[in-house]
PDB file of C-alpha atoms in Angstrom:
ATOM      1  CA  MET T   1     123.268 -90.796 -32.003  1.00  0.00           C
ATOM      2  CA  ASP T   2     121.248 -93.839 -31.064  1.00  0.00           C
ATOM      3  CA  ARG T   3     123.278 -96.517 -32.862  1.00  0.00           C
ATOM      4  CA  THR T   4     126.631 -97.980 -31.981  1.00  0.00           C
ATOM      5  CA  VAL T   5     129.461 -97.045 -34.332  1.00  0.00           C
ATOM      6  CA  PHE T   6     131.856 -99.949 -34.922  1.00  0.00           C
ATOM      7  CA  LEU T   7     135.283 -98.967 -36.211  1.00  0.00           C
ATOM      8  CA  VAL T   8     137.047-101.634 -38.265  1.00  0.00           C
ATOM      9  CA  GLY T   9     140.418-101.678 -40.012  1.00  0.00           C
ATOM     10  CA  MET T  10     143.929-102.993 -39.782  1.00  0.00           C
ATOM     11  CA  MET T  11     145.933-102.940 -36.578  1.00  0.00           C
ATOM     12  CA  CYS T  12     147.483 -99.495 -36.102  1.00  0.00           C
ATOM     13  CA  SER T  13     144.889 -97.885 -38.386  1.00  0.00           C
ATOM     14  CA  GLY T  14     143.908 -95.609 -35.495  1.00  0.00           C
ATOM     15  CA  LYS T  15     140.679 -97.263 -34.362  1.00  0.00           C
ATOM     16  CA  SER T  16     141.338 -96.599 -30.669  1.00  0.00           C
ATOM     17  CA  THR T  17     142.753 -93.078 -31.010  1.00  0.00           C
ATOM     18  CA  VAL T  18     140.182 -91.994 -33.596  1.00  0.00           C
ATOM     19  CA  GLY T  19     137.462 -93.780 -31.625  1.00  0.00           C
ATOM     20  CA  ARG T  20     138.144 -91.745 -28.481  1.00  0.00           C
ATOM     21  CA  ALA T  21     138.017 -88.515 -30.490  1.00  0.00           C
ATOM     22  CA  LEU T  22     134.854 -89.603 -32.324  1.00  0.00           C
ATOM     23  CA  ALA T  23     133.152 -90.552 -29.057  1.00  0.00           C
ATOM     24  CA  GLY T  24     133.844 -87.031 -27.797  1.00  0.00           C
ATOM     25  CA  LEU T  25     132.401 -85.490 -30.967  1.00  0.00           C
ATOM     26  CA  LEU T  26     129.272 -87.648 -30.754  1.00  0.00           C
ATOM     27  CA  GLY T  27     128.845 -87.417 -26.970  1.00  0.00           C
ATOM     28  CA  MET T  28     128.954 -91.210 -26.670  1.00  0.00           C
ATOM     29  CA  PRO T  29     130.978 -93.602 -24.534  1.00  0.00           C
ATOM     30  CA  PHE T  30     134.077 -95.204 -26.081  1.00  0.00           C
ATOM     31  CA  ILE T  31     134.780 -98.938 -25.830  1.00  0.00           C
ATOM     32  CA  ASP T  32     137.936-100.698 -26.989  1.00  0.00           C
ATOM     33  CA  LEU T  33     137.158-104.411 -27.494  1.00  0.00           C
ATOM     34  CA  ASP T  34     140.759-105.430 -26.816  1.00  0.00           C
ATOM     35  CA  ARG T  35     140.737-103.615 -23.462  1.00  0.00           C
ATOM     36  CA  VAL T  36     137.446-105.336 -22.502  1.00  0.00           C
ATOM     37  CA  ALA T  37     138.974-108.695 -23.464  1.00  0.00           C
ATOM     38  CA  GLU T  38     142.098-107.888 -21.424  1.00  0.00           C
ATOM     39  CA  ALA T  39     139.932-107.097 -18.410  1.00  0.00           C
ATOM     40  CA  ARG T  40     138.741-110.704 -18.603  1.00  0.00           C
ATOM     41  CA  VAL T  41     141.965-112.605 -19.350  1.00  0.00           C
ATOM     42  CA  GLY T  42     144.891-110.249 -18.781  1.00  0.00           C
ATOM     43  CA  PRO T  43     147.380-109.087 -21.429  1.00  0.00           C
ATOM     44  CA  LEU T  44     146.448-110.463 -24.859  1.00  0.00           C
ATOM     45  CA  LEU T  45     149.872-111.475 -26.166  1.00  0.00           C
ATOM     46  CA  PRO T  46     150.533-114.043 -23.397  1.00  0.00           C
ATOM     47  CA  PHE T  47     146.909-115.226 -23.622  1.00  0.00           C
ATOM     48  CA  ILE T  48     147.181-115.826 -27.376  1.00  0.00           C
ATOM     49  CA  GLN T  49     150.599-117.476 -27.021  1.00  0.00           C
ATOM     50  CA  ARG T  50     149.230-119.757 -24.304  1.00  0.00           C
ATOM     51  CA  GLU T  51     145.694-120.468 -25.591  1.00  0.00           C
ATOM     52  CA  GLY T  52     146.018-119.863 -29.344  1.00  0.00           C
ATOM     53  CA  GLU T  53     144.418-117.441 -31.770  1.00  0.00           C
ATOM     54  CA  GLY T  54     141.222-119.532 -31.910  1.00  0.00           C
ATOM     55  CA  ALA T  55     140.601-119.071 -28.179  1.00  0.00           C
ATOM     56  CA  PHE T  56     141.209-115.345 -28.574  1.00  0.00           C
ATOM     57  CA  ARG T  57     138.719-115.118 -31.468  1.00  0.00           C
ATOM     58  CA  GLU T  58     136.096-116.883 -29.316  1.00  0.00           C
ATOM     59  CA  LEU T  59     136.715-114.422 -26.471  1.00  0.00           C
ATOM     60  CA  GLU T  60     136.569-111.515 -28.927  1.00  0.00           C
ATOM     61  CA  SER T  61     133.197-112.723 -30.260  1.00  0.00           C
ATOM     62  CA  GLU T  62     131.795-113.012 -26.728  1.00  0.00           C
ATOM     63  CA  VAL T  63     132.968-109.505 -25.849  1.00  0.00           C
ATOM     64  CA  LEU T  64     131.558-108.117 -29.109  1.00  0.00           C
ATOM     65  CA  ALA T  65     128.147-109.690 -28.441  1.00  0.00           C
ATOM     66  CA  GLN T  66     128.120-108.207 -24.932  1.00  0.00           C
ATOM     67  CA  VAL T  67     129.056-104.732 -26.208  1.00  0.00           C
ATOM     68  CA  ALA T  68     126.584-104.871 -29.127  1.00  0.00           C
ATOM     69  CA  ALA T  69     123.772-105.687 -26.695  1.00  0.00           C
ATOM     70  CA  GLY T  70     124.628-102.665 -24.537  1.00  0.00           C
ATOM     71  CA  ASP T  71     123.969 -98.965 -24.880  1.00  0.00           C
ATOM     72  CA  PRO T  72     125.110 -97.156 -28.049  1.00  0.00           C
ATOM     73  CA  ALA T  73     128.830 -96.382 -28.044  1.00  0.00           C
ATOM     74  CA  VAL T  74     131.804 -95.891 -30.319  1.00  0.00           C
ATOM     75  CA  VAL T  75     133.563 -99.266 -30.448  1.00  0.00           C
ATOM     76  CA  ALA T  76     137.132 -99.886 -31.607  1.00  0.00           C
ATOM     77  CA  THR T  77     137.264-103.498 -32.792  1.00  0.00           C
ATOM     78  CA  GLY T  78     140.324-105.657 -33.216  1.00  0.00           C
ATOM     79  CA  GLY T  79     141.814-105.828 -36.698  1.00  0.00           C
ATOM     80  CA  GLY T  80     140.495-109.369 -37.171  1.00  0.00           C
ATOM     81  CA  THR T  81     137.113-108.946 -35.486  1.00  0.00           C
ATOM     82  CA  PRO T  82     135.053-108.519 -38.683  1.00  0.00           C
ATOM     83  CA  THR T  83     136.688-111.529 -40.370  1.00  0.00           C
ATOM     84  CA  ARG T  84     134.372-113.876 -38.493  1.00  0.00           C
ATOM     85  CA  PRO T  85     131.107-113.782 -40.461  1.00  0.00           C
ATOM     86  CA  GLU T  86     128.983-113.878 -37.289  1.00  0.00           C
ATOM     87  CA  ASN T  87     130.847-110.845 -35.897  1.00  0.00           C
ATOM     88  CA  LEU T  88     130.447-108.875 -39.114  1.00  0.00           C
ATOM     89  CA  ARG T  89     126.744-109.741 -39.295  1.00  0.00           C
ATOM     90  CA  LEU T  90     126.206-108.701 -35.662  1.00  0.00           C
ATOM     91  CA  MET T  91     127.941-105.348 -36.205  1.00  0.00           C
ATOM     92  CA  LEU T  92     126.046-104.620 -39.431  1.00  0.00           C
ATOM     93  CA  GLU T  93     122.710-105.464 -37.780  1.00  0.00           C
ATOM     94  CA  SER T  94     123.291-103.589 -34.513  1.00  0.00           C
ATOM     95  CA  GLY T  95     125.136-100.457 -35.575  1.00  0.00           C
ATOM     96  CA  THR T  96     127.007 -98.505 -38.205  1.00  0.00           C
ATOM     97  CA  VAL T  97     130.239-100.125 -39.359  1.00  0.00           C
ATOM     98  CA  VAL T  98     132.989 -97.741 -40.478  1.00  0.00           C
ATOM     99  CA  TRP T  99     136.202 -98.903 -42.131  1.00  0.00           C
ATOM    100  CA  ILE T 100     139.196 -96.695 -41.351  1.00  0.00           C
ATOM    101  CA  ASP T 101     141.180 -97.335 -44.520  1.00  0.00           C
ATOM    102  CA  VAL T 102     144.880 -96.531 -44.141  1.00  0.00           C
ATOM    103  CA  SER T 103     147.375 -96.816 -46.999  1.00  0.00           C
ATOM    104  CA  MET T 104     150.341 -99.173 -46.588  1.00  0.00           C
ATOM    105  CA  GLU T 105     152.626 -96.121 -46.785  1.00  0.00           C
ATOM    106  CA  ALA T 106     151.001 -94.657 -43.673  1.00  0.00           C
ATOM    107  CA  LEU T 107     150.298 -97.979 -41.952  1.00  0.00           C
ATOM    108  CA  MET T 108     153.786 -99.524 -41.937  1.00  0.00           C
ATOM    109  CA  PRO T 109     155.526 -96.732 -39.962  1.00  0.00           C
ATOM    110  CA  ARG T 110     152.720 -96.929 -37.378  1.00  0.00           C
ATOM    111  CA  ILE T 111     153.160-100.687 -37.058  1.00  0.00           C
ATOM    112  CA  VAL T 112     156.932-100.352 -36.731  1.00  0.00           C
ATOM    113  CA  ARG T 113     156.481 -97.635 -34.044  1.00  0.00           C
ATOM    114  CA  ALA T 114     154.051 -99.882 -32.138  1.00  0.00           C
ATOM    115  CA  GLY T 115     156.818-102.448 -31.857  1.00  0.00           C
ATOM    116  CA  GLY T 116     156.341-106.147 -31.378  1.00  0.00           C
ATOM    117  CA  ASP T 117     153.267-105.958 -29.178  1.00  0.00           C
ATOM    118  CA  ARG T 118     150.864-107.159 -31.888  1.00  0.00           C
ATOM    119  CA  PRO T 119     150.359-110.906 -31.400  1.00  0.00           C
ATOM    120  CA  LEU T 120     150.052-111.733 -35.117  1.00  0.00           C
ATOM    121  CA  LEU T 121     153.246-109.783 -35.899  1.00  0.00           C
ATOM    122  CA  PHE T 122     155.309-110.786 -32.869  1.00  0.00           C
ATOM    123  CA  GLY T 123     159.023-111.024 -33.659  1.00  0.00           C
ATOM    124  CA  LEU T 124     158.758-109.905 -37.300  1.00  0.00           C
ATOM    125  CA  LYS T 125     160.875-107.106 -38.738  1.00  0.00           C
ATOM    126  CA  GLY T 126     161.711-105.573 -42.120  1.00  0.00           C
ATOM    127  CA  ASP T 127     160.468-107.351 -45.236  1.00  0.00           C
ATOM    128  CA  ALA T 128     158.959-110.228 -43.223  1.00  0.00           C
ATOM    129  CA  LEU T 129     156.859-107.748 -41.252  1.00  0.00           C
ATOM    130  CA  ARG T 130     155.629-105.945 -44.373  1.00  0.00           C
ATOM    131  CA  GLU T 131     154.811-109.259 -46.095  1.00  0.00           C
ATOM    132  CA  ARG T 132     152.793-110.438 -43.079  1.00  0.00           C
ATOM    133  CA  VAL T 133     150.885-107.131 -42.920  1.00  0.00           C
ATOM    134  CA  GLU T 134     150.135-107.374 -46.652  1.00  0.00           C
ATOM    135  CA  GLU T 135     148.909-110.982 -46.200  1.00  0.00           C
ATOM    136  CA  LEU T 136     146.642-110.004 -43.319  1.00  0.00           C
ATOM    137  CA  LEU T 137     145.272-106.990 -45.193  1.00  0.00           C
ATOM    138  CA  GLU T 138     144.521-109.046 -48.291  1.00  0.00           C
ATOM    139  CA  ALA T 139     142.740-111.695 -46.223  1.00  0.00           C
ATOM    140  CA  ARG T 140     140.739-109.100 -44.266  1.00  0.00           C
ATOM    141  CA  MET T 141     139.858-106.791 -47.183  1.00  0.00           C
ATOM    142  CA  PRO T 142     136.512-108.472 -48.021  1.00  0.00           C
ATOM    143  CA  ALA T 143     135.331-108.073 -44.419  1.00  0.00           C
ATOM    144  CA  TYR T 144     136.486-104.452 -44.226  1.00  0.00           C
ATOM    145  CA  ALA T 145     134.841-103.696 -47.572  1.00  0.00           C
ATOM    146  CA  SER T 146     131.500-104.860 -46.119  1.00  0.00           C
ATOM    147  CA  ALA T 147     131.425-101.785 -43.867  1.00  0.00           C
ATOM    148  CA  LEU T 148     128.645 -99.303 -44.519  1.00  0.00           C
ATOM    149  CA  LEU T 149     131.133 -96.425 -44.645  1.00  0.00           C
ATOM    150  CA  ARG T 150     134.773 -96.229 -45.725  1.00  0.00           C
ATOM    151  CA  VAL T 151     136.822 -93.288 -44.471  1.00  0.00           C
ATOM    152  CA  PRO T 152     140.466 -92.546 -45.382  1.00  0.00           C
ATOM    153  CA  GLY T 153     142.610 -92.854 -42.256  1.00  0.00           C
ATOM    154  CA  ASP T 154     146.029 -91.507 -43.254  1.00  0.00           C
ATOM    155  CA  GLY T 155     145.469 -88.075 -41.677  1.00  0.00           C
ATOM    156  CA  PRO T 156     145.630 -86.862 -38.074  1.00  0.00           C
ATOM    157  CA  PRO T 157     143.205 -88.655 -35.720  1.00  0.00           C
ATOM    158  CA  ALA T 158     141.086 -85.529 -35.090  1.00  0.00           C
ATOM    159  CA  GLU T 159     140.550 -85.070 -38.843  1.00  0.00           C
ATOM    160  CA  VAL T 160     139.703 -88.744 -39.352  1.00  0.00           C
ATOM    161  CA  ALA T 161     137.226 -88.569 -36.446  1.00  0.00           C
ATOM    162  CA  GLU T 162     135.577 -85.492 -37.970  1.00  0.00           C
ATOM    163  CA  SER T 163     135.356 -87.234 -41.357  1.00  0.00           C
ATOM    164  CA  ILE T 164     133.630 -90.193 -39.717  1.00  0.00           C
ATOM    165  CA  ARG T 165     131.269 -87.909 -37.777  1.00  0.00           C
ATOM    166  CA  ALA T 166     130.294 -86.151 -41.006  1.00  0.00           C
ATOM    167  CA  ALA T 167     129.862 -89.442 -42.908  1.00  0.00           C
ATOM    168  CA  VAL T 168     127.707 -90.938 -40.155  1.00  0.00           C
ATOM    169  CA  ALA T 169     125.592 -87.777 -39.963  1.00  0.00           C
ATOM    170  CA  ALA T 170     125.088 -87.812 -43.748  1.00  0.00           C
ATOM    171  CA  GLN T 171     124.106 -91.494 -43.604  1.00  0.00           C
ATOM    172  CA  LEU T 172     121.403 -90.740 -41.024  1.00  0.00           C
ATOM    173  CA  ARG T 173     119.754 -88.037 -43.112  1.00  0.00           C
TER     174      ARG T 173
END
């Protein structure tokens, strides 16, 4: 595979877990944009609380540009990464963008299990949490729908990774 594969989708959709498995299947390195950003500024929640979401989105765009200019890899993006038009354009031009589409029924238990570590959901529980997730998903849907490939993500990570591998391979034929 000589093109970067960018995984997009909601938080807790499995981008990092599936991405690691997919990288193994494709024999490519795996990069998690949030971990690269954390290497620069430390834990993201305190950074966002201190500097604001705008500063985080700027950092995220810088990290994405750096990664996109590098060697081909499987890249797990942040849930909001493709919502900036310049980020989406860069990913579409420099690689294959795959949307891991997870149903709300599968997504909500994952988000609840992840706890309050997601900056945009910090402190929310119950109905307020679900409403915020639904708001974010609705706002992000147009960006996610711009992906070249859309793969269902409700299943086990290994199966989702295999589905993506097969879809990418079919796209390259």
